[in-house]
Structure formats: structure tokens, C-alpha cells
Amino acid sequence: MPKSTGFTPIRAMREYDSWMHLALKQAEVAAQLGEVPVGALVIKDGIILGQGHNRNLLDNDPTAHAEIIALRQAAAHFGNHRLVGCEMVVTIEPCAMCAGAIIHARLARLVYGASDPKAGAAGSVLQVLNHPRLNHKMEITPGVLKDRCSEILKKFFQNRRLERSAR
């Protein structure tokens, strides 16, 4: 698991727990809709500028990941594609596509719950975020409520397998 690139005070960690609970609510909405349960928030100065959950199936859009939905909302709210000073809280480590979008948005910090050993681009599989050849660097805080974030994904895929075997 990648380590945080900076010191995160205890008070801030409690705040990230609260934000992650809200991201998990977005993930639960995705699960109820039959989407992979991932939720994301974009926050600046304690205000949610964007939030999203996976919508790939609903929108027939391979780019409709929770992070992309939240980034789009935040950019519209912010009135700029650069989200300088903003933070993202997401229930799972971003994939390469989402990591690229996070870099282009110039987020200040990424906070995520569960690592993704199959597609994670913050160090689990690829090192897209904070890659030494890229000019944008951000703080990364992994593992916030990681057990809860992992559990919602595990339950979703267990239920999906049960449904398929019942057919």
C-alpha cells in the first residue's frame, strides 16, 4: 500500500472518516442500482463541490466512474477544469483513467479507502499518481475506513456471483 506523502493530523483523519462515510453512501446508491459500489466526493474548504457513484451501466459510458462524475460536478461548480486546492475522497484506489483525470484537475490531495490490487493506479498496480516523470504531485492518504470500503465491494461481488449461479 502506498504511504501518505505528508503528515496528516489526527483531527484531519477524523474529518476524512466523516467524508468517507458520505462517499460510502454514494457507493451504496451505486450498489442499489446494480453498479459496482464506488463513491467519490470532491471537497474544498469543507464544502462538497462534487459527488458521484459509478454509473457505467446506467449511462452506457465506460468513463462514468464515481471519480469522473464527482470531478465533472466540481469543475462545473468551480467554473474551472483546474480544481486547485480541492481534495477527493473515494472508496477505492483510482484506476489509471481516474488517476489521469485527477492529475489533470490538479487536486491537492487524494484520500481513498480500499486498495485495488487489480487496477489501482496509486501504487497497487500502477504508479500514475505522483509518477516521477509527471509535473503534478499531490498528497495521498490511503486506507481511510479501508475495511468498510472493502466490505461493500466484497458483498456486492458475492451477491452477483450468487445471482449468476441461481440462474
Coordinates of C-alpha atoms in Angstrom, one line a residue, residues 17 30 154:
D17 CA -13.6 9.4 8.2
A30 CA -24.4 2.6 -6.9
K154 CA -16.9 -7.9 -1.4

